[in-house]
Short mmCIF file of C-alpha atoms (C1' of nucleotides) in Angstrom, two decimals:
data_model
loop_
_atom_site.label_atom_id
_atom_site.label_comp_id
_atom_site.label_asym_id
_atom_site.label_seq_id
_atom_site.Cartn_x
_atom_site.Cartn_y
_atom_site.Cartn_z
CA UNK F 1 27.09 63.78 148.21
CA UNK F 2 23.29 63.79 146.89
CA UNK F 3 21.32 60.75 146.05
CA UNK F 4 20.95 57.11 144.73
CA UNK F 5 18.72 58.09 141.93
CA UNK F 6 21.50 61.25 140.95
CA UNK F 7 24.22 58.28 140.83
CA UNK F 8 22.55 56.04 138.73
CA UNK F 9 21.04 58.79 136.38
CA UNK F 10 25.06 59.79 136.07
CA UNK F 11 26.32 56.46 135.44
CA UNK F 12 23.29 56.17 132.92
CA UNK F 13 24.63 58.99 131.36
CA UNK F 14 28.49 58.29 131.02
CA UNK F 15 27.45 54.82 129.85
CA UNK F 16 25.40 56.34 126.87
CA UNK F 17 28.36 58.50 126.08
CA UNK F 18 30.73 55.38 125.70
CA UNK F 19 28.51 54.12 123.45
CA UNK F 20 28.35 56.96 121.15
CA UNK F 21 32.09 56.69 121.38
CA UNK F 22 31.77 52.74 119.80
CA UNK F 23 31.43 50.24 123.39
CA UNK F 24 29.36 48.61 123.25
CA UNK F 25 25.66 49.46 125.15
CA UNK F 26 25.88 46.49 127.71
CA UNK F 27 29.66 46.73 128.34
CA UNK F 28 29.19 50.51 128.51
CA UNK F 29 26.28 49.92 131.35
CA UNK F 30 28.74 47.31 133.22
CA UNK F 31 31.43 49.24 133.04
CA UNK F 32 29.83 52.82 134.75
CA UNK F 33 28.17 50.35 137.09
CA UNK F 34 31.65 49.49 138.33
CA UNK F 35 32.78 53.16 138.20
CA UNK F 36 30.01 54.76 140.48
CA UNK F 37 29.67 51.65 142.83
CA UNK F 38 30.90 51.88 146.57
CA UNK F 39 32.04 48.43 146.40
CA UNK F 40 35.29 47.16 145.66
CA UNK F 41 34.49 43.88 143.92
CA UNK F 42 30.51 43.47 142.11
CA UNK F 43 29.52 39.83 141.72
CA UNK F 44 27.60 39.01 138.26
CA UNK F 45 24.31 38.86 140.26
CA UNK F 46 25.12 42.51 141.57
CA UNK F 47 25.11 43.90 138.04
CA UNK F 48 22.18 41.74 136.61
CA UNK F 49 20.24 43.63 139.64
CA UNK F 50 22.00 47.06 139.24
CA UNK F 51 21.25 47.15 135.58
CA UNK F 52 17.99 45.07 135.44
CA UNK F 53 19.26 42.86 132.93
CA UNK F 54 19.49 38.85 132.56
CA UNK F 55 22.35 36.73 133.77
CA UNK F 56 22.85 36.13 130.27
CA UNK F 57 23.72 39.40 129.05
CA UNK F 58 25.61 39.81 132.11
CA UNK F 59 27.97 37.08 131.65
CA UNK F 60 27.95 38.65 127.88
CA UNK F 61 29.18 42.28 129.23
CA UNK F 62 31.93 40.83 131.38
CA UNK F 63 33.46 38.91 129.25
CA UNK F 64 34.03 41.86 126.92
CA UNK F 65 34.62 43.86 129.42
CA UNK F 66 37.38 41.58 131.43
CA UNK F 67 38.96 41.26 127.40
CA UNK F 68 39.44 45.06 127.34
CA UNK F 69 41.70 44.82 130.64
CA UNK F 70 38.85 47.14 132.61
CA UNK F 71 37.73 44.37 135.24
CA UNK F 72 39.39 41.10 136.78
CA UNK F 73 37.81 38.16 138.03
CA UNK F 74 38.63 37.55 141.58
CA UNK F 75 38.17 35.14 143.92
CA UNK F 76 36.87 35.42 147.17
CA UNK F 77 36.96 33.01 149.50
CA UNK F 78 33.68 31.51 151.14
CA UNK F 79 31.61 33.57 148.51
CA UNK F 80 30.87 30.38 145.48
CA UNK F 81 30.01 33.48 143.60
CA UNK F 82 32.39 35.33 141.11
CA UNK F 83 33.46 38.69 142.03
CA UNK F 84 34.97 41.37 139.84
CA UNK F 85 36.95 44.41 140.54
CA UNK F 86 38.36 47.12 138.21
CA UNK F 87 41.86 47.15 137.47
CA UNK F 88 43.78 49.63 138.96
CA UNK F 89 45.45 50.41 135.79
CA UNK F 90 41.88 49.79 133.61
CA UNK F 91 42.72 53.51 131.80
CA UNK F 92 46.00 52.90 130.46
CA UNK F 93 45.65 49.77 129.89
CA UNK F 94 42.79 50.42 127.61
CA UNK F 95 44.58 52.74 125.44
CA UNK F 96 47.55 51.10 124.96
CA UNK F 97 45.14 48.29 123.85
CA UNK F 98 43.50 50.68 121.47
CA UNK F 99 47.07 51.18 120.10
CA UNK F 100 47.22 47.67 119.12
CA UNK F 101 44.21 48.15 116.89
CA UNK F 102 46.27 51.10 115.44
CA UNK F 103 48.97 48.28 114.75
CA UNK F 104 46.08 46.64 112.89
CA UNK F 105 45.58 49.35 110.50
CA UNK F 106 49.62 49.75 110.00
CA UNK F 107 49.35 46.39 108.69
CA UNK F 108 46.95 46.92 106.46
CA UNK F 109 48.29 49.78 105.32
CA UNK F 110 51.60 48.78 104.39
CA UNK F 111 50.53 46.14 102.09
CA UNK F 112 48.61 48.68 100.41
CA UNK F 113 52.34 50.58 100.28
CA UNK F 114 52.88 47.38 98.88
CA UNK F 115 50.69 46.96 95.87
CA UNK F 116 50.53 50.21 94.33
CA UNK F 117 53.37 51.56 92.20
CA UNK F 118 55.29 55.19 93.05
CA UNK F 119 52.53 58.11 92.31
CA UNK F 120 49.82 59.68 94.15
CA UNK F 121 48.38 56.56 95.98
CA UNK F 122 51.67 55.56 97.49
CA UNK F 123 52.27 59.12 98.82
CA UNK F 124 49.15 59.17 100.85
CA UNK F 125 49.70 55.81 101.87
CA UNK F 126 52.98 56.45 103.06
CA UNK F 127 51.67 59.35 104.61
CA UNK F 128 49.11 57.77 106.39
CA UNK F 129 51.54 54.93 107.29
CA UNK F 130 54.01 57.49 108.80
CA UNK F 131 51.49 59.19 110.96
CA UNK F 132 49.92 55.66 112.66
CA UNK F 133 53.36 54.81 113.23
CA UNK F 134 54.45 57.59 114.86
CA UNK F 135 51.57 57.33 116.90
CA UNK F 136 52.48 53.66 118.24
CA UNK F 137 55.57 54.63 119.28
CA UNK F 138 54.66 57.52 121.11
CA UNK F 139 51.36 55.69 122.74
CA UNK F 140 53.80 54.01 125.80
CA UNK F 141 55.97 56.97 126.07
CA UNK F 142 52.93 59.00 126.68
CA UNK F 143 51.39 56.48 129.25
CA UNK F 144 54.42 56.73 131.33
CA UNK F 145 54.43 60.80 131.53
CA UNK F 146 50.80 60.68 132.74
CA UNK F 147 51.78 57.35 135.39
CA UNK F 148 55.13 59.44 136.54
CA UNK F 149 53.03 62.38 136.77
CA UNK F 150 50.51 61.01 138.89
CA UNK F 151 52.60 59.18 141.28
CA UNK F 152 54.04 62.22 142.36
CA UNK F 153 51.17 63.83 143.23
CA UNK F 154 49.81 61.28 144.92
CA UNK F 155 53.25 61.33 146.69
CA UNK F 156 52.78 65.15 147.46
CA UNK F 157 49.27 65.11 148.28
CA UNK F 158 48.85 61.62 149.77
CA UNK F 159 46.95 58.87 148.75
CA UNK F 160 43.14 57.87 150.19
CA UNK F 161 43.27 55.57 153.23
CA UNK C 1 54.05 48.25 91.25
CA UNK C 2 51.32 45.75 90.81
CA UNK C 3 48.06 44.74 89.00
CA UNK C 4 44.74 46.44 89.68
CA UNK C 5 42.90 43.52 90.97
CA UNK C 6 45.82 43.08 94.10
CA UNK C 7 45.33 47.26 94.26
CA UNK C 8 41.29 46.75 94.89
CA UNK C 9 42.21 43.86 97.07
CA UNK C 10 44.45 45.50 99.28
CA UNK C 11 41.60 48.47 99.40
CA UNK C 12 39.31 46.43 100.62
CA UNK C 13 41.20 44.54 102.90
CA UNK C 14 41.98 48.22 104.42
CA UNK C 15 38.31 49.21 104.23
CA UNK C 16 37.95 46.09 106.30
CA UNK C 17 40.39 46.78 108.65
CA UNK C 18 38.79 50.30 109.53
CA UNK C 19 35.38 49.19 109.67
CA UNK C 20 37.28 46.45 112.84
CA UNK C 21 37.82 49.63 114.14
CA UNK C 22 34.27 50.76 114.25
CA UNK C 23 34.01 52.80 110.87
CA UNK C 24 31.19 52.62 109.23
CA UNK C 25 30.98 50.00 106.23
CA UNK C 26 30.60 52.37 103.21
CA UNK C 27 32.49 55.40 104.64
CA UNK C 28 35.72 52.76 105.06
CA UNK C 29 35.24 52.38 101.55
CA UNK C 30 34.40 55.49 100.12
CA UNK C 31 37.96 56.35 102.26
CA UNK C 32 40.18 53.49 100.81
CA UNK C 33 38.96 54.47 97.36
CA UNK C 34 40.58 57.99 97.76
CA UNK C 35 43.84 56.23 99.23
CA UNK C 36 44.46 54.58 96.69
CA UNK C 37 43.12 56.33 93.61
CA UNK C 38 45.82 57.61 91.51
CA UNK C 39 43.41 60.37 90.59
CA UNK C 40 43.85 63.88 92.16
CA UNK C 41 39.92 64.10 92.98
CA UNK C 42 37.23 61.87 92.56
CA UNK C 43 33.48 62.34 91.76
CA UNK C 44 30.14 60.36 93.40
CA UNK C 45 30.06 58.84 89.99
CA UNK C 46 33.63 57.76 90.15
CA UNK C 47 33.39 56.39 93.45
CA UNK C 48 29.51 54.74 92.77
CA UNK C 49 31.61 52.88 90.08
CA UNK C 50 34.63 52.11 91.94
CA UNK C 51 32.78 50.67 94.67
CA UNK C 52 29.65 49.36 93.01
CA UNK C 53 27.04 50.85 94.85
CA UNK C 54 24.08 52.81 94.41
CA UNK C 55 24.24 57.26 94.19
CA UNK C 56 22.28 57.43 97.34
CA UNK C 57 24.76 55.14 99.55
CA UNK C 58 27.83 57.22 97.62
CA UNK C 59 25.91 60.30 99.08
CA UNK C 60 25.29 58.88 102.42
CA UNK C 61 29.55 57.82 103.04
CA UNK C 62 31.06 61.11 101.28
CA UNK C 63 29.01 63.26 103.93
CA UNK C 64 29.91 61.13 106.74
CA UNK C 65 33.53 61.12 105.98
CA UNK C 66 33.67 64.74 104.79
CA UNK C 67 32.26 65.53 108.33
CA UNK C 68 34.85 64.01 109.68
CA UNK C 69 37.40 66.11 107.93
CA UNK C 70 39.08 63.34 105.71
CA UNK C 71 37.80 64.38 102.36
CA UNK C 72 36.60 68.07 101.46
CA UNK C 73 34.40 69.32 98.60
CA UNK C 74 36.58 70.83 95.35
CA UNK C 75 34.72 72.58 92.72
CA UNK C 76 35.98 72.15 89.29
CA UNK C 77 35.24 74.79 86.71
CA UNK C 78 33.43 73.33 83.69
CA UNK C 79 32.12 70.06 85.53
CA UNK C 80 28.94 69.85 86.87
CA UNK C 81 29.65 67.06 88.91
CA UNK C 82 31.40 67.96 92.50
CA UNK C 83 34.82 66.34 92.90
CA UNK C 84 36.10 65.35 96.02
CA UNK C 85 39.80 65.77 97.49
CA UNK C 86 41.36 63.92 100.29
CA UNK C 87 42.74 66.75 102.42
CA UNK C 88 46.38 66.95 103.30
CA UNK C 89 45.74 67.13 107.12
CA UNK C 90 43.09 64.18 107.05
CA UNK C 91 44.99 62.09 109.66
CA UNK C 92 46.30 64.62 111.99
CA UNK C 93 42.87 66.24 111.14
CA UNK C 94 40.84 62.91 112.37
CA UNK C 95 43.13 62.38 115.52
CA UNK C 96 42.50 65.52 116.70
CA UNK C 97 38.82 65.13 116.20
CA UNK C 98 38.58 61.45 118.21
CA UNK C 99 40.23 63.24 120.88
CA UNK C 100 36.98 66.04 121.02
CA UNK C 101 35.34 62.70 121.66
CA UNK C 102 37.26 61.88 124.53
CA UNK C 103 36.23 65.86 125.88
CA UNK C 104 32.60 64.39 125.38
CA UNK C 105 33.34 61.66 127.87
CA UNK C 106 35.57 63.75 130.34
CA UNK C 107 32.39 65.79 130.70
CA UNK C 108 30.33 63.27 131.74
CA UNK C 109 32.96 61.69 134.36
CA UNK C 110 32.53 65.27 135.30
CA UNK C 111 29.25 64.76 136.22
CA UNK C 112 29.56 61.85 137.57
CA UNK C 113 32.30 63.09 139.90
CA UNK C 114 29.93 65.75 141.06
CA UNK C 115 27.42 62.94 141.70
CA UNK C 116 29.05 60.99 144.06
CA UNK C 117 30.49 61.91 147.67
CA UNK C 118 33.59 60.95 149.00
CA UNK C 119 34.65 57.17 148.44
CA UNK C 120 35.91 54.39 146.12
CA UNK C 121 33.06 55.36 143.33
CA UNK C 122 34.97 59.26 143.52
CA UNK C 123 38.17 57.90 143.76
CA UNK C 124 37.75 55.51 140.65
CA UNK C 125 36.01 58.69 138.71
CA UNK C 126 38.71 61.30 139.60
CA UNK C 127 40.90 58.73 138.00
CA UNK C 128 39.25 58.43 134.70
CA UNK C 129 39.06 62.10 134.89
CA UNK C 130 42.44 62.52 135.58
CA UNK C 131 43.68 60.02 132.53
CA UNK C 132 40.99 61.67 129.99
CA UNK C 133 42.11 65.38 130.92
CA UNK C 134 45.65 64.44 130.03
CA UNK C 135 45.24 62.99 126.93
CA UNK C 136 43.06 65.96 125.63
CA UNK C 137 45.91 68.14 126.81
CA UNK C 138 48.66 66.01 125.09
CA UNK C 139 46.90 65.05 121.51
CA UNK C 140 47.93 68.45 120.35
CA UNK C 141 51.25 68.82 121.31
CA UNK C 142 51.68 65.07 119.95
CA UNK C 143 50.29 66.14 116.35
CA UNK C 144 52.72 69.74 116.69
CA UNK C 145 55.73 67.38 116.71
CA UNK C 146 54.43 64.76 114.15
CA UNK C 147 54.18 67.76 112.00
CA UNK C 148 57.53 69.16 112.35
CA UNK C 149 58.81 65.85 112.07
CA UNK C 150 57.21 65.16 109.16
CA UNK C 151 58.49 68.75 107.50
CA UNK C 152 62.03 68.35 108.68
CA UNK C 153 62.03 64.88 106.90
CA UNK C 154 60.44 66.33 104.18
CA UNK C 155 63.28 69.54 103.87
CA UNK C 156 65.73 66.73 103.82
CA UNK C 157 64.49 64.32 101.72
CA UNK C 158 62.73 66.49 99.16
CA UNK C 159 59.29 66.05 98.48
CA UNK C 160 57.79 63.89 95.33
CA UNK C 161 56.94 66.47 92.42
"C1'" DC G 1 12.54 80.32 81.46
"C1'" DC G 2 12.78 75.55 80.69
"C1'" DC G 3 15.54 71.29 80.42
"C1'" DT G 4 19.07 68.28 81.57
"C1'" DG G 5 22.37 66.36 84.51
"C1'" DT G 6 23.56 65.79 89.22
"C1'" DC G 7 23.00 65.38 94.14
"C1'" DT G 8 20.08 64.52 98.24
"C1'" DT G 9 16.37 62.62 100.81
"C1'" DC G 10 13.47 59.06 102.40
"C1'" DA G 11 10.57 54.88 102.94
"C1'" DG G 12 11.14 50.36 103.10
"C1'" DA G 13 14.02 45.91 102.48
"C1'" DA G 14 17.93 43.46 104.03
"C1'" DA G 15 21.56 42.52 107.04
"C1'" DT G 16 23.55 42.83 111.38
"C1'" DT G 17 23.75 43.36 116.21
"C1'" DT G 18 21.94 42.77 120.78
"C1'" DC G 19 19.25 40.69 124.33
"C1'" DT G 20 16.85 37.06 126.45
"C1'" DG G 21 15.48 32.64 128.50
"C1'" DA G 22 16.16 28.03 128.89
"C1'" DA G 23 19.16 24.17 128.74
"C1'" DC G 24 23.61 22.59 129.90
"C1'" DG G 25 28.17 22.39 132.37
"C1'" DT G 26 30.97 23.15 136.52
"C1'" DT G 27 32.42 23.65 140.98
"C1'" DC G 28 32.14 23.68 145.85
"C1'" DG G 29 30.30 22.46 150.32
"C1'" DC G 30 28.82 18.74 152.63
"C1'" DG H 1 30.28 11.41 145.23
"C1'" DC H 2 25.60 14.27 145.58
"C1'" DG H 3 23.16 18.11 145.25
"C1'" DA H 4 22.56 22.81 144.79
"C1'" DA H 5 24.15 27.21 143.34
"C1'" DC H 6 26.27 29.65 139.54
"C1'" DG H 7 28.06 30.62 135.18
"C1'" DT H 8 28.01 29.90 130.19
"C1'" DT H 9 26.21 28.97 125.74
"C1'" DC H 10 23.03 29.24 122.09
"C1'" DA H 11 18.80 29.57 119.20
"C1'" DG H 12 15.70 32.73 118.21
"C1'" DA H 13 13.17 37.36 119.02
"C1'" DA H 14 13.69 42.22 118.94
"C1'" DA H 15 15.90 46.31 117.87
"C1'" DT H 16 19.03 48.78 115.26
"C1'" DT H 17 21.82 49.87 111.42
"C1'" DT H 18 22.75 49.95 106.56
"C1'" DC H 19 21.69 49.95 101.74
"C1'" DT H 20 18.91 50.77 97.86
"C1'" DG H 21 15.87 52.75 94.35
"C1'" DA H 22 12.84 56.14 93.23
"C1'" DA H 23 11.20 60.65 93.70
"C1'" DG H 24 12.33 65.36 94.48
"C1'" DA H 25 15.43 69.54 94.59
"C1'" DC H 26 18.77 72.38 92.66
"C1'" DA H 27 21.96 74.64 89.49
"C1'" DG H 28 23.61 76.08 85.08
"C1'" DG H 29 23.45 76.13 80.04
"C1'" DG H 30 20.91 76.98 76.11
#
DNA sequence: CCCTGTCTTCAGAAATTTCTGAACGTTCGC
DNA sequence: GCGAACGTTCAGAAATTTCTGAAGACAGGG
């Protein structure tokens, strides 16, 4: 365990490194504040205070956020606040989603197959066709390995109180 | 096989597509351009006409997307110019290389699991980790057996001349 | 050794993205 | 129903990214 200023510095630092990787910054911010809190639900307040931000951008972050399948609203009764809580499944989910944007390029891709006639176009086409559909088929596949895999060692090992 | 306008048209729609998917404008369509030239190599000039932009923006996309292993450099005896070659690995090539991104972000979970003491905020990070290290471990095996795949198909079905 | 054709770099313009703050809805307790 | 507490939206400011055009660097032929 070391200190609060340690924590935030590390979730400072994963954040930035999602956002090399494309999040966006805020998103990126809301999501390691999640990560590296010792709550299990943050209300939009929390984070506008966590990250020093307005309620705005906030509400902004969330939203994007929540769309990725990282965070769920929930409700909590007696608070008139919102509270959100990362999904148990936020990681998988995530990159199946990312597989759908592979499906996205398929698309485009095969009506490029499409419009061009047989020659050197088409084969690299066809070969980059190939490749992002072999990919979406073995996205799921791969997903339930690593979920198989983990629930037995959480069977074997035991699972946090 | 079509006309050349619907060919441009479906390039850009492509180009489109990957810039959705958080590739830079002009690198989506210095890419597309090689896709779906018929052309065994193109040069800056080529692709500053194809594309209708200015030397210093051809410069600017070719680097970016020969630094991400898509296209390499070909030198051409008697032409000044440089020519540029899609490789034949580009998309195995670029998988493999968004997964050294995802060994960017597993290191700084890393840190942020050494941050942290026991609790949810560990818990939640060792599970990230967890996800993240098995991916980097699968990617390759995933691109071994698109590979083989690919050249079993190809021993079979005979490969265009 | 110079000259020409080609590529790269860079400062600034243009476009885009991101954040804020204030105004506007909404919902819940009373 | 009323009022207060929250959340959302949106116009505009600020920051960032992207593109260009011109100037400079480099290589190879003559």
């Amino acid at each position: 365990m070391t200190g609060e200023t340690e924590r935030r510095e590390a979730a400072e630092r994963l954040a930035l490194t999602l956002v090399g990787v494309g999040m966006q910054r805020m998103g990126a911010r809301a999501l390691a504040a999640f990560l590296f809190s010792e709550q299990e639900t943050l209300t939009a307040a929390d984070l506008a205070s966590e990250l020093g931000v307005s309620a705005g951008s906030v509400s902004g972050a969330v939203r994007m956020v929540a769309q990725m399948g990282l965070i769920e609203r929930v409700h909590v009764a007696g608070s008139r606040r919102e509270h959100f809580r990362m999904r148990d499944n936020a990681w998988t989910t995530l990159y199946t989603r990312q597989h759908s944007v592979v499906d996205e390029v398929l698309r485009a891709v095969d009506e490029g197959v499409d419009a061009v006639g047989a020659g050197r176009a088409r084969d690299r086409l066809e070969y980059m066709r190939d490749f992002y559909a072999f990919l979406l088929n073995e996205a799921p596949v791969l997903v339930e390995r690593f979920e198989a895999q983990r629930a037995e060692s959480q069977r074997r090992g035991g699972s946090r109180p």
